[in-house]
Coordinates of C-alpha atoms in Angstrom, one line a residue:
Chain E
M1 CA -19.3 13.0 9.3
S2 CA -22.4 14.6 10.4
A3 CA -23.6 14.0 7.4
L4 CA -24.1 9.8 8.2
D5 CA -24.7 9.9 11.4
T6 CA -27.5 12.5 10.6
G7 CA -28.1 10.5 7.2
V8 CA -32.2 9.9 7.2
V9 CA -32.5 11.0 4.5
S10 CA -36.2 10.4 3.0
H11 CA -35.7 9.8 -0.9
G12 CA -35.8 6.5 -0.3
V13 CA -40.0 8.0 -0.5
T14 CA -40.0 7.8 -4.0
E15 CA -38.8 4.0 -4.6
S16 CA -41.2 2.2 -1.6
R17 CA -44.4 3.8 -3.1
V18 CA -43.9 2.2 -6.1
G19 CA -43.1 -0.3 -4.2
Q20 CA -45.9 -1.0 -3.2
H21 CA -47.9 -2.0 -6.5
G22 CA -46.0 -5.5 -6.4
F23 CA -43.0 -7.0 -5.0
P24 CA -40.8 -5.1 -4.1
W25 CA -38.1 -6.5 -6.5
G26 CA -35.3 -3.4 -6.3
K27 CA -35.4 -3.8 -2.7
A28 CA -34.9 -7.4 -2.2
L29 CA -32.0 -7.9 -5.3
R30 CA -30.3 -5.0 -3.3
H31 CA -30.3 -6.2 0.1
L32 CA -29.6 -9.9 -1.8
L33 CA -26.6 -8.3 -2.9
L34 CA -25.5 -6.2 0.0
I35 CA -25.8 -10.0 1.8
V36 CA -23.4 -11.5 -0.7
F37 CA -20.9 -8.8 -0.2
L38 CA -21.4 -9.2 3.4
A39 CA -20.5 -12.7 2.9
I40 CA -17.4 -12.1 1.1
V41 CA -15.8 -9.7 3.7
L42 CA -16.4 -12.2 6.2
I43 CA -14.6 -14.9 4.7
P44 CA -11.5 -14.2 5.8
V45 CA -13.3 -14.2 9.6
Y46 CA -14.5 -17.1 9.1
V47 CA -11.2 -18.8 8.1
L48 CA -9.8 -17.5 11.0
L49 CA -12.0 -18.6 13.1
V50 CA -12.4 -22.1 12.2
T51 CA -8.7 -22.9 11.5
S52 CA -7.9 -21.4 15.1
F53 CA -10.0 -24.3 17.2
K54 CA -8.5 -26.9 14.5
T55 CA -5.9 -29.5 15.3
Q56 CA -3.8 -29.5 12.8
T57 CA -4.4 -32.7 11.0
D58 CA -8.0 -31.0 11.1
A59 CA -6.4 -28.3 9.3
Q60 CA -5.4 -30.2 5.8
P61 CA -6.4 -29.5 2.4
A62 CA -9.9 -31.5 1.7
H63 CA -11.2 -30.1 5.2
A64 CA -10.0 -26.7 4.8
W65 CA -13.4 -25.3 4.4
L66 CA -14.8 -27.5 6.9
L67 CA -15.9 -26.5 10.9
P68 CA -13.2 -28.5 12.7
N69 CA -14.2 -32.2 13.8
E70 CA -12.7 -31.6 17.2
W71 CA -12.5 -28.2 18.7
T72 CA -9.5 -27.7 20.4
L73 CA -7.8 -24.5 22.2
E74 CA -3.9 -26.0 22.2
N75 CA -3.5 -23.1 19.0
W76 CA -4.9 -20.3 20.9
K77 CA -2.8 -21.8 24.0
K78 CA 0.1 -21.9 21.7
A79 CA -0.3 -18.9 19.8
W80 CA 0.2 -16.3 23.4
N81 CA 2.8 -18.4 24.6
G82 CA 4.9 -19.9 21.7
P83 CA 4.7 -22.3 19.9
S84 CA 8.2 -23.7 20.4
A85 CA 11.2 -22.8 22.5
A86 CA 12.5 -20.6 19.7
V87 CA 9.3 -18.8 18.2
P88 CA 8.0 -16.3 20.9
G89 CA 4.2 -16.2 21.1
V90 CA 2.2 -12.9 20.6
G91 CA 0.7 -13.0 24.8
P92 CA 4.2 -11.4 25.9
A93 CA 4.5 -8.8 22.9
M94 CA 1.2 -8.1 23.5
I95 CA 1.8 -6.5 26.9
R96 CA 4.9 -4.8 25.6
T97 CA 2.6 -3.0 22.8
F98 CA 0.0 -1.9 25.8
Q99 CA 3.1 -0.6 27.3
L100 CA 3.9 0.9 24.6
V101 CA 0.6 2.1 23.6
I102 CA -1.1 3.7 26.5
P103 CA 2.0 6.1 27.2
S104 CA 2.0 7.0 23.6
T105 CA -1.8 7.8 22.9
I106 CA -2.4 9.1 26.1
I107 CA 0.4 12.4 25.5
S108 CA -0.4 12.6 21.5
A109 CA -3.5 13.7 23.4
F110 CA -2.9 16.2 25.2
L111 CA -0.1 17.6 23.2
G112 CA -2.7 17.6 20.3
S113 CA -5.0 19.3 22.7
M114 CA -2.7 22.2 23.8
N115 CA -1.6 22.6 20.1
G116 CA -5.1 22.6 18.8
Y117 CA -5.8 25.0 21.3
V118 CA -3.3 27.7 20.5
L119 CA -3.6 27.5 17.0
S120 CA -7.3 28.2 16.9
R121 CA -8.1 29.9 20.2
W122 CA -5.5 31.3 21.8
R123 CA -3.5 32.5 19.0
F124 CA -0.6 34.3 18.0
P125 CA 0.9 35.6 15.4
H126 CA 1.1 33.8 12.1
A127 CA -0.5 30.6 13.8
N128 CA -1.8 30.0 10.5
A129 CA 1.9 28.8 9.0
V130 CA 2.4 27.5 12.2
F131 CA -0.5 24.7 11.6
T132 CA 0.6 24.1 7.9
F133 CA 4.1 23.6 8.5
L134 CA 3.0 20.6 11.8
L135 CA 0.9 19.4 9.0
F136 CA 2.7 18.6 6.1
G137 CA 4.0 15.9 8.8
M138 CA 1.5 14.1 8.4
F139 CA 2.2 13.9 4.4
I140 CA 4.9 12.2 4.1
P141 CA 6.1 8.8 3.6
Y142 CA 7.8 7.4 6.5
Q143 CA 10.5 5.6 4.0
A144 CA 11.4 9.1 3.3
V145 CA 13.1 9.9 7.0
M146 CA 14.2 5.8 8.0
V147 CA 18.0 6.2 7.3
P148 CA 18.7 10.0 9.0
L149 CA 15.8 8.1 11.4
Y150 CA 18.4 5.0 12.2
R151 CA 21.1 7.3 12.6
L152 CA 19.4 9.4 14.9
V153 CA 18.0 6.7 16.9
Q154 CA 21.9 5.3 17.3
W155 CA 22.6 8.9 18.5
L156 CA 19.8 9.0 21.2
K157 CA 21.4 5.3 22.4
P158 CA 22.9 7.2 25.2
V159 CA 19.5 8.7 26.7
T160 CA 17.2 5.1 25.2
S161 CA 19.1 3.1 27.0
W162 CA 18.8 4.9 30.2
V163 CA 15.6 4.9 30.3
D164 CA 15.6 1.2 29.0
A165 CA 17.9 0.2 32.4
L166 CA 14.6 0.5 34.0
P167 CA 12.6 -2.5 35.7
T168 CA 9.5 -2.8 34.5
V169 CA 10.7 -0.3 30.4
P170 CA 11.0 -3.2 27.5
D171 CA 13.7 -2.4 25.7
G172 CA 13.8 -0.5 22.5
I173 CA 9.7 0.7 23.7
P174 CA 10.8 4.0 24.7
I175 CA 12.0 5.0 21.0
L176 CA 9.2 3.8 19.5
I177 CA 7.0 5.7 22.2
L178 CA 8.8 8.9 20.6
L179 CA 8.7 7.9 17.3
H180 CA 4.5 7.4 17.8
V181 CA 4.5 10.3 19.8
V182 CA 6.4 12.6 17.3
Y183 CA 4.8 11.5 14.4
G184 CA 1.6 11.5 16.3
I185 CA 1.4 15.7 16.8
P186 CA 0.5 16.4 13.4
I187 CA -3.2 14.9 13.3
T188 CA -3.5 15.0 16.4
T189 CA -3.5 18.6 16.0
L190 CA -5.0 18.5 12.9
I191 CA -7.8 16.9 15.3
F192 CA -8.1 18.9 18.2
R193 CA -7.7 22.3 16.6
N194 CA -10.8 21.2 13.9
Y195 CA -12.7 20.6 16.7
Y196 CA -11.8 24.2 18.6
E197 CA -12.5 25.9 15.8
S198 CA -15.7 25.7 16.3
V199 CA -16.0 26.6 20.0
P200 CA -16.9 29.5 20.3
Q201 CA -14.3 32.4 20.7
E202 CA -17.2 33.9 23.1
L203 CA -16.3 31.4 25.8
I204 CA -12.3 31.7 25.5
E205 CA -13.1 35.4 25.7
A206 CA -15.3 35.5 28.9
A207 CA -12.8 33.4 31.2
R208 CA -9.9 35.2 29.6
V209 CA -11.9 39.5 30.6
D210 CA -12.2 37.2 34.4
G211 CA -8.4 37.0 34.1
A212 CA -7.9 33.4 33.7
G213 CA -4.4 32.5 32.0
M214 CA -3.7 30.6 29.1
L215 CA -3.6 27.3 30.4
R216 CA -6.3 28.1 33.3
T217 CA -8.3 28.8 30.1
Y218 CA -7.3 25.8 29.0
A219 CA -8.2 23.5 31.6
S220 CA -12.0 25.4 32.9
V221 CA -13.4 26.2 30.1
V222 CA -11.4 23.9 27.2
L223 CA -10.5 21.2 28.6
P224 CA -13.5 19.9 30.1
I225 CA -15.6 20.9 26.6
S226 CA -13.2 18.6 24.5
V227 CA -14.3 14.7 25.4
P228 CA -15.7 13.9 21.7
S229 CA -11.6 14.6 20.4
F230 CA -10.0 13.2 22.6
V231 CA -12.1 9.6 22.1
V232 CA -11.5 10.1 18.3
V233 CA -7.6 11.0 18.8
L234 CA -6.7 8.1 21.5
I235 CA -8.5 5.5 19.4
W236 CA -6.7 6.8 16.4
Q237 CA -3.8 6.7 17.8
F238 CA -4.4 3.6 19.8
T239 CA -5.3 2.2 16.2
S240 CA -2.5 2.9 14.4
A241 CA 0.3 2.4 17.4
W242 CA -1.6 -1.3 18.5
N243 CA -0.9 -2.0 14.2
D244 CA 2.3 0.3 13.2
F245 CA 4.9 -2.3 11.5
L246 CA 7.3 -0.2 10.0
F247 CA 9.2 1.3 13.3
A248 CA 8.8 -1.7 14.2
K249 CA 11.0 -3.4 12.0
F250 CA 13.0 -1.3 11.0
F251 CA 13.8 0.1 15.3
V252 CA 12.9 -3.1 17.4
A253 CA 13.3 -5.6 14.9
N254 CA 13.5 -8.8 18.0
P255 CA 10.7 -11.0 18.3
D256 CA 11.4 -11.1 21.9
K257 CA 11.7 -7.8 22.6
S258 CA 8.6 -6.1 20.0
V259 CA 5.5 -5.6 19.8
V260 CA 2.8 -7.8 18.6
T261 CA 2.5 -7.0 15.4
I262 CA 6.6 -8.1 15.5
A263 CA 6.1 -11.1 17.2
L264 CA 3.1 -12.4 14.7
N265 CA 5.1 -12.0 11.8
N266 CA 7.5 -14.1 13.0
L267 CA 5.2 -16.3 14.2
A268 CA 3.5 -16.8 11.2
G269 CA 6.2 -16.3 8.5
G270 CA 8.8 -18.3 10.3
S271 CA 9.0 -21.9 9.4
I272 CA 8.5 -23.5 6.3
M273 CA 6.1 -26.4 8.3
S274 CA 3.7 -23.6 9.2
D275 CA 0.8 -24.5 11.5
H276 CA -1.7 -23.1 10.1
G277 CA -4.0 -22.7 13.3
V278 CA -1.8 -21.2 16.0
E279 CA -1.1 -18.0 13.5
M280 CA -4.6 -17.7 12.6
A281 CA -5.2 -17.5 16.6
A282 CA -2.6 -15.2 16.9
A283 CA -3.8 -13.1 13.7
L284 CA -7.2 -12.7 15.5
L285 CA -5.4 -12.6 19.5
A286 CA -3.2 -9.3 17.7
S287 CA -6.7 -7.9 16.9
F288 CA -8.4 -7.8 19.3
P289 CA -7.9 -5.1 20.7
T290 CA -8.5 -2.7 18.0
L291 CA -11.7 -4.5 17.2
I292 CA -12.6 -4.5 20.8
I293 CA -12.7 -0.5 20.3
Y294 CA -14.1 -0.2 16.8
V295 CA -17.5 -2.4 17.7
A296 CA -17.5 0.0 21.1
L297 CA -16.6 2.9 19.3
G298 CA -17.7 2.7 16.1
K299 CA -18.7 6.2 15.5
Y300 CA -15.4 8.0 16.5
F301 CA -13.7 5.8 15.0
L302 CA -14.5 7.4 11.5
G303 CA -14.1 10.1 12.9
G304 CA -10.7 9.7 13.4
L305 CA -10.4 8.4 9.7
M306 CA -12.2 10.8 8.0
A307 CA -9.3 13.1 9.6
G308 CA -6.4 11.1 9.2
S309 CA -6.4 9.4 6.3
V310 CA -3.9 10.6 4.0
K311 CA -1.2 9.9 7.5
G312 CA 2.9 8.8 6.3
Chain I
M1 CA 8.9 56.3 24.4
A2 CA 11.7 54.0 24.6
A3 CA 9.4 53.0 28.3
S4 CA 6.5 52.9 26.1
I5 CA 8.1 50.5 23.0
T6 CA 9.2 48.3 25.6
R7 CA 5.9 48.4 27.7
K8 CA 4.4 47.1 24.2
R9 CA 6.8 44.8 23.9
R10 CA 6.4 43.4 27.2
G11 CA 2.8 43.5 26.3
R12 CA 3.1 41.3 23.5
F13 CA 5.2 38.8 25.3
R14 CA 2.7 38.2 27.5
R15 CA -0.1 38.0 24.8
Y16 CA 1.5 35.7 22.7
G17 CA 4.8 34.1 25.0
P18 CA 2.5 31.6 26.6
P19 CA 0.6 30.2 23.6
L20 CA 4.1 30.1 21.4
L21 CA 6.3 28.6 24.7
L22 CA 3.3 25.8 24.8
I23 CA 3.6 24.8 21.1
S24 CA 7.6 25.5 20.8
P25 CA 8.2 21.7 21.2
S26 CA 6.1 20.8 18.6
V27 CA 7.3 23.0 16.3
I28 CA 10.9 21.6 17.6
L29 CA 10.5 18.1 17.4
I30 CA 8.8 18.3 14.4
G31 CA 11.3 20.5 12.4
I32 CA 13.9 18.2 13.6
F33 CA 11.8 14.6 12.8
V34 CA 10.7 15.3 9.4
Y35 CA 12.6 18.4 8.0
G36 CA 15.0 18.0 9.3
L37 CA 15.4 14.5 8.9
I38 CA 13.9 14.9 4.8
G39 CA 17.0 17.2 4.6
S40 CA 19.6 14.6 5.8
A41 CA 17.8 11.6 3.5
F42 CA 18.2 14.4 0.8
Q43 CA 22.1 14.3 1.8
T44 CA 22.5 10.9 2.3
S45 CA 20.6 10.1 -1.5
M46 CA 23.5 11.9 -2.9
T47 CA 26.1 9.9 -1.1
S48 CA 28.3 6.9 -2.0
A49 CA 27.3 5.5 1.5
H50 CA 26.9 2.3 0.1
S51 CA 28.3 0.4 3.2
A52 CA 27.4 0.5 7.2
A53 CA 30.9 1.7 7.7
E54 CA 30.8 4.5 5.0
F55 CA 27.2 5.6 6.8
T56 CA 28.6 5.7 10.0
G57 CA 32.3 8.4 8.9
K58 CA 34.0 5.6 10.0
Q59 CA 35.0 5.1 5.6
P60 CA 35.2 8.4 3.7
T61 CA 32.7 7.9 1.1
E62 CA 32.2 10.8 -1.8
F63 CA 29.3 13.3 -3.2
V64 CA 28.0 11.5 -6.0
F65 CA 24.9 13.9 -6.5
L66 CA 22.3 12.4 -7.9
G67 CA 24.1 8.9 -9.5
N68 CA 22.9 6.9 -7.0
Y69 CA 19.2 7.8 -8.3
T70 CA 20.7 7.9 -12.4
A71 CA 22.2 4.1 -12.0
W72 CA 18.8 3.1 -9.9
L73 CA 16.5 4.4 -12.3
A74 CA 18.5 2.3 -15.5
T75 CA 18.5 -0.3 -13.6
K76 CA 15.9 -3.3 -14.7
E77 CA 14.9 -4.0 -11.1
A78 CA 13.9 -0.4 -10.9
H79 CA 11.8 -0.7 -13.4
H80 CA 10.3 -3.7 -12.3
A81 CA 9.2 -2.2 -9.3
L82 CA 7.5 1.1 -10.6
L83 CA 5.8 -0.8 -13.1
N84 CA 4.8 -3.3 -9.8
Q85 CA 4.1 0.0 -8.1
L86 CA 1.5 0.9 -10.7
I87 CA -0.3 -2.7 -11.3
F88 CA -0.7 -2.6 -7.5
T89 CA -1.7 1.3 -7.2
A90 CA -3.8 0.4 -10.3
V91 CA -5.8 -2.4 -8.6
F92 CA -6.1 -1.2 -5.5
L93 CA -7.6 2.2 -6.7
G94 CA -9.7 0.3 -9.1
G95 CA -11.2 -2.1 -6.2
T96 CA -11.8 0.0 -3.6
L97 CA -13.6 3.2 -5.2
S98 CA -16.2 0.7 -7.4
L99 CA -16.9 -1.6 -4.8
G100 CA -16.6 1.1 -2.0
F101 CA -18.8 3.3 -4.7
L102 CA -21.3 0.2 -5.0
W103 CA -21.6 -0.2 -1.2
A104 CA -22.6 3.2 -0.7
W105 CA -25.3 3.2 -3.5
L106 CA -26.8 0.1 -2.3
L107 CA -27.1 1.6 1.2
D108 CA -27.5 5.1 0.2
K109 CA -31.2 4.3 -0.9
R110 CA -32.2 3.2 3.1
A111 CA -31.5 -0.8 3.3
K112 CA -33.3 -2.1 6.4
A113 CA -30.4 -2.8 8.6
E114 CA -27.5 -0.6 7.4
G115 CA -25.7 0.0 10.4
I116 CA -24.6 -3.8 10.5
F117 CA -23.7 -4.1 6.9
R118 CA -21.9 -0.3 7.3
S119 CA -19.4 -1.6 10.3
V120 CA -19.0 -5.4 8.7
Y121 CA -17.4 -3.6 5.4
L122 CA -16.2 -1.2 7.3
F123 CA -14.2 -3.4 9.9
P124 CA -11.3 -4.6 8.3
M125 CA -9.8 -1.1 8.5
A126 CA -9.5 -1.8 12.3
V127 CA -7.5 -4.9 11.5
S128 CA -3.7 -4.4 11.2
A129 CA -1.9 -5.8 8.0
V130 CA 0.0 -8.1 9.4
A131 CA -3.0 -10.0 10.6
A132 CA -4.7 -9.2 7.7
G133 CA -2.0 -11.5 6.0
V134 CA -1.8 -13.5 7.6
V135 CA -5.4 -15.3 6.8
W136 CA -4.3 -13.5 2.8
K137 CA -1.4 -15.2 2.6
W138 CA -3.3 -18.8 3.7
L139 CA -6.2 -17.7 1.0
L140 CA -4.0 -16.7 -1.9
N141 CA -2.1 -20.0 -1.6
P142 CA -1.3 -21.5 -5.0
N143 CA -1.3 -24.8 -4.7
R144 CA -4.1 -26.7 -6.4
D145 CA -6.0 -29.5 -6.4
A146 CA -5.8 -31.9 -4.2
K147 CA -2.7 -30.2 -2.3
A148 CA -5.4 -26.8 -2.5
Y149 CA -6.5 -25.0 0.3
G150 CA -7.6 -21.4 0.9
L151 CA -9.7 -20.0 -2.7
N152 CA -8.3 -22.4 -5.1
R153 CA -10.2 -24.8 -2.8
L154 CA -13.3 -22.6 -2.2
F155 CA -13.2 -22.1 -6.0
Q156 CA -12.8 -26.3 -6.7
T157 CA -16.0 -26.4 -4.2
L158 CA -18.2 -24.2 -6.2
G159 CA -17.2 -25.5 -9.0
L160 CA -15.2 -23.0 -10.4
D161 CA -11.8 -25.3 -10.8
F162 CA -11.1 -23.0 -13.5
M163 CA -10.3 -20.6 -11.2
Q164 CA -7.2 -21.3 -9.9
N165 CA -4.7 -19.2 -9.8
S166 CA -1.3 -19.0 -8.4
W167 CA -1.7 -15.4 -7.5
W168 CA 0.9 -13.4 -6.4
T169 CA 3.4 -16.5 -6.6
K170 CA 4.3 -17.3 -10.6
N171 CA 3.6 -14.6 -12.4
L172 CA 6.4 -12.2 -12.4
T173 CA 4.1 -9.3 -14.4
W174 CA 1.0 -9.4 -13.1
G175 CA 1.5 -11.2 -9.7
I176 CA 1.4 -8.2 -7.2
A177 CA -2.6 -7.5 -8.6
A178 CA -3.8 -10.2 -5.9
I179 CA -2.0 -8.8 -3.3
A180 CA -4.3 -5.9 -3.7
M181 CA -7.4 -7.7 -2.9
P182 CA -6.4 -7.9 0.5
A183 CA -5.8 -4.5 0.2
I184 CA -9.2 -3.8 -1.1
W185 CA -10.5 -6.0 1.5
Q186 CA -9.0 -3.5 4.3
M187 CA -9.8 0.1 2.8
A188 CA -13.1 -0.4 0.1
G189 CA -15.5 -0.4 3.3
Y190 CA -13.8 3.1 3.5
V191 CA -14.3 4.5 0.6
M192 CA -17.5 3.5 0.7
A193 CA -17.9 5.4 3.9
L194 CA -16.2 8.6 2.3
F195 CA -18.8 7.8 -0.7
L196 CA -21.7 7.5 2.1
A197 CA -21.1 10.9 3.3
G198 CA -21.0 12.5 0.1
F199 CA -24.6 11.1 -1.1
R200 CA -26.0 11.8 2.4
G201 CA -24.5 15.5 1.5
I202 CA -26.2 15.8 -1.7
P203 CA -29.9 17.9 -0.7
N204 CA -32.7 16.3 -1.6
E205 CA -34.3 19.4 -3.2
L206 CA -31.2 19.1 -5.9
R207 CA -33.1 15.0 -6.8
E208 CA -36.7 16.5 -6.3
A209 CA -35.9 19.5 -9.1
A210 CA -34.1 17.3 -11.3
R211 CA -37.5 14.9 -11.3
V212 CA -39.8 17.4 -11.2
D213 CA -37.5 18.7 -14.9
G214 CA -38.8 15.3 -16.1
A215 CA -35.2 13.2 -15.3
N216 CA -35.1 10.4 -15.8
E217 CA -32.7 7.6 -13.0
W218 CA -30.2 7.7 -15.3
K219 CA -30.0 12.2 -16.2
L220 CA -30.1 12.0 -12.4
Y221 CA -26.9 10.3 -12.3
R222 CA -25.4 12.1 -14.4
H223 CA -26.3 15.5 -14.4
V224 CA -26.8 15.5 -10.2
I225 CA -25.4 12.8 -8.4
F226 CA -22.0 12.1 -10.1
P227 CA -20.7 15.7 -10.3
Q228 CA -22.1 16.2 -6.6
L229 CA -19.5 13.3 -6.0
S230 CA -16.7 13.9 -7.9
P231 CA -15.1 16.2 -5.2
V232 CA -15.5 12.4 -3.0
A233 CA -14.3 10.6 -5.1
L234 CA -10.9 13.0 -5.6
S235 CA -10.2 12.6 -2.1
A236 CA -10.3 9.0 -2.3
I237 CA -7.6 8.4 -5.1
I238 CA -5.7 11.0 -3.5
I239 CA -5.9 8.8 -0.3
I240 CA -5.8 5.4 -1.3
G241 CA -2.6 6.8 -4.1
H242 CA -1.0 7.7 -0.9
M243 CA -1.5 4.6 1.0
S244 CA -0.5 2.4 -2.1
L245 CA 3.2 3.7 -2.6
K246 CA 2.9 3.2 1.6
T247 CA 2.3 0.2 0.9
F248 CA 4.8 -2.3 3.4
D249 CA 3.0 -4.1 5.8
L250 CA 0.8 -6.2 4.2
I251 CA 3.7 -7.5 1.4
M252 CA 6.3 -8.2 4.3
S253 CA 3.8 -10.5 6.0
I254 CA 2.0 -12.1 2.5
S255 CA 5.2 -12.5 1.0
K256 CA 8.9 -11.1 2.0
H257 CA 11.3 -8.4 1.3
T258 CA 13.0 -10.5 -1.6
N259 CA 10.7 -11.5 -3.5
Y260 CA 10.6 -10.6 -6.8
Q261 CA 7.4 -10.4 -7.5
T262 CA 6.2 -8.2 -4.9
K263 CA 8.9 -5.4 -4.6
I264 CA 7.4 -2.1 -4.9
P265 CA 9.8 0.8 -4.2
A266 CA 9.1 1.0 -0.4
I267 CA 10.1 -2.6 0.0
E268 CA 13.4 -2.2 -2.0
M269 CA 14.0 0.8 0.5
Y270 CA 13.5 -1.7 3.1
R271 CA 15.6 -4.8 1.1
Y272 CA 18.5 -1.6 0.8
M273 CA 18.6 -0.7 4.8
A274 CA 18.9 -4.5 5.6
E275 CA 21.8 -4.6 3.2
G276 CA 23.3 -1.6 4.3
D277 CA 23.6 0.4 1.4
Y278 CA 22.1 3.5 3.1
A279 CA 22.3 5.6 0.0
N280 CA 20.6 4.2 -1.9
A281 CA 17.7 3.6 0.4
A282 CA 17.8 7.2 1.3
M283 CA 17.2 7.7 -2.1
V284 CA 14.2 5.4 -3.2
G285 CA 12.9 7.2 0.4
V286 CA 13.2 10.2 -1.8
V287 CA 12.1 9.3 -4.7
L288 CA 9.2 7.9 -2.7
L289 CA 8.8 11.4 -1.4
L290 CA 8.8 12.5 -4.9
I291 CA 5.9 11.4 -5.5
V292 CA 3.7 11.9 -3.2
L293 CA 4.5 15.3 -3.1
V294 CA 3.6 15.3 -6.6
L295 CA 1.2 13.3 -5.6
I296 CA -0.6 15.2 -3.1
I297 CA 0.5 19.3 -3.9
P298 CA -1.5 19.6 -6.3
Y299 CA -4.5 18.5 -3.9
L300 CA -3.7 20.7 -0.9
I301 CA -4.1 23.2 -2.7
H302 CA -6.8 22.5 -4.5
T303 CA -8.9 22.3 -1.1
T304 CA -7.4 25.0 0.6
R305 CA -8.3 27.1 -2.1
A306 CA -12.0 25.4 -1.9
E307 CA -12.3 25.9 1.6
K308 CA -11.5 29.9 1.2
N309 CA -14.0 30.4 -1.8
R310 CA -16.9 28.3 0.8

């Protein structure tokens, strides 16, 4: 992504020189178009925000696109706690999702970092073949493995139910952690390997000559310079695990026990007489963690996107 | 002699043992969860395990070889799902590529506040498809006139009544195209980022040289810019095409898996699974995998070759 970051390119010069002779029509038109597209992209955000603060009577078709007559926080409360006894809210689900996403993200990052390290800077024979072997996992559509994975998960039940029985662990979350870690291996390995390829081999050799072993070199030389890659991988894994719906739908479909996407889908898709205000508030709540990361660490986010674009 | 071989072996082990040990958990896990399970899916897809009892081995199953594949491909449902996939992919590709290119082109000529535009165009990708589905389901509501909200109401307000639409709900053939709209909303910014990186990667000397040679804007694009951007466009096509095949969350949150209008193979796979028809679920999954491989293997060979030549 260096091309984007350092992208202050000077070919706009010709144009601005032309523009000096009069009003720069081209430039104005370009900015107008950019603003129109900006508005279009933001339409769903406007709808989400406005509707989430409306009372149910206020959300009637005739007022659909207007600002609320009276602003209310009721939808947000209902979205968090659940609109009725039968429909769970996204609040508890968000807490469970954090319990899923944080451990799986951290494990994935370290696993990927160590894999990337031995595949690029502490190599062994056929390291490239092993890398390709791992990387293939990135391209498969998960639908292709879902049926046998279902059987494997059933088969693992004795182990996972033991973990589930631990008091602080929500049922079903351990299996999702396992799946996110396993299917995260290819992408995290790829990001770290590509990054470590740019680290001078001399740095590692120097530590090696000093008699440091593989893990010592990793901890004292490689790990301290890995921060940028860790940020990219943490963001990527956090976002994909937080937004995951497929694995949760197949393996922890009960909205009372599952992750935020399942709770949101259940809340928004359940009843015929839907309460749009609550749905929109729930959708916003469910999106906040990834949006905050995006706003705070956008540049790194893009780095992850570029690497992980074809992940299953 | 023997001693030196042993020493040599021990040396090799001391050198390569630790990294191999470190990578082996990942290799084993991927071996099982990717390769093992793909093999197992192939196997299940060639049996008659059309119920839970058969799948778990409580009832016997037969080996039917490609029977499930040929039977499925002969059904109208399969044709419908595949045609839907084709329409969805085409609209998704067309929308993301044209918008992505246009946005990148507009931004490349040094727009004011470029960062803001870039961030806003790209942000929908950070939102989950399920959350996007909630708002787009509202936007794509088919109610008209007095009952209309969503985009239909917006069109009325703008005096564009004729554009009111039943979106994905009524039209059995083209309804799926409406589902591509939220998908485009989510991914166009990403394609923009790809194209923008492509634009910025074109050396300025190339443009200058073309201008010195007297090339006008069109010729500059035709002979310099487009050829330089074609690898980016190819990547975007592969990435978006790949994504479109796996579209599941968005359809499940706007429509549902039993709706005829929005069936694509990824949804059919889930429907079979939910019905307990494991053999057909595995079969559709394998079909998806094969389509992805056909798409991606030539691309991977192409890029690795390109990297070697670099």
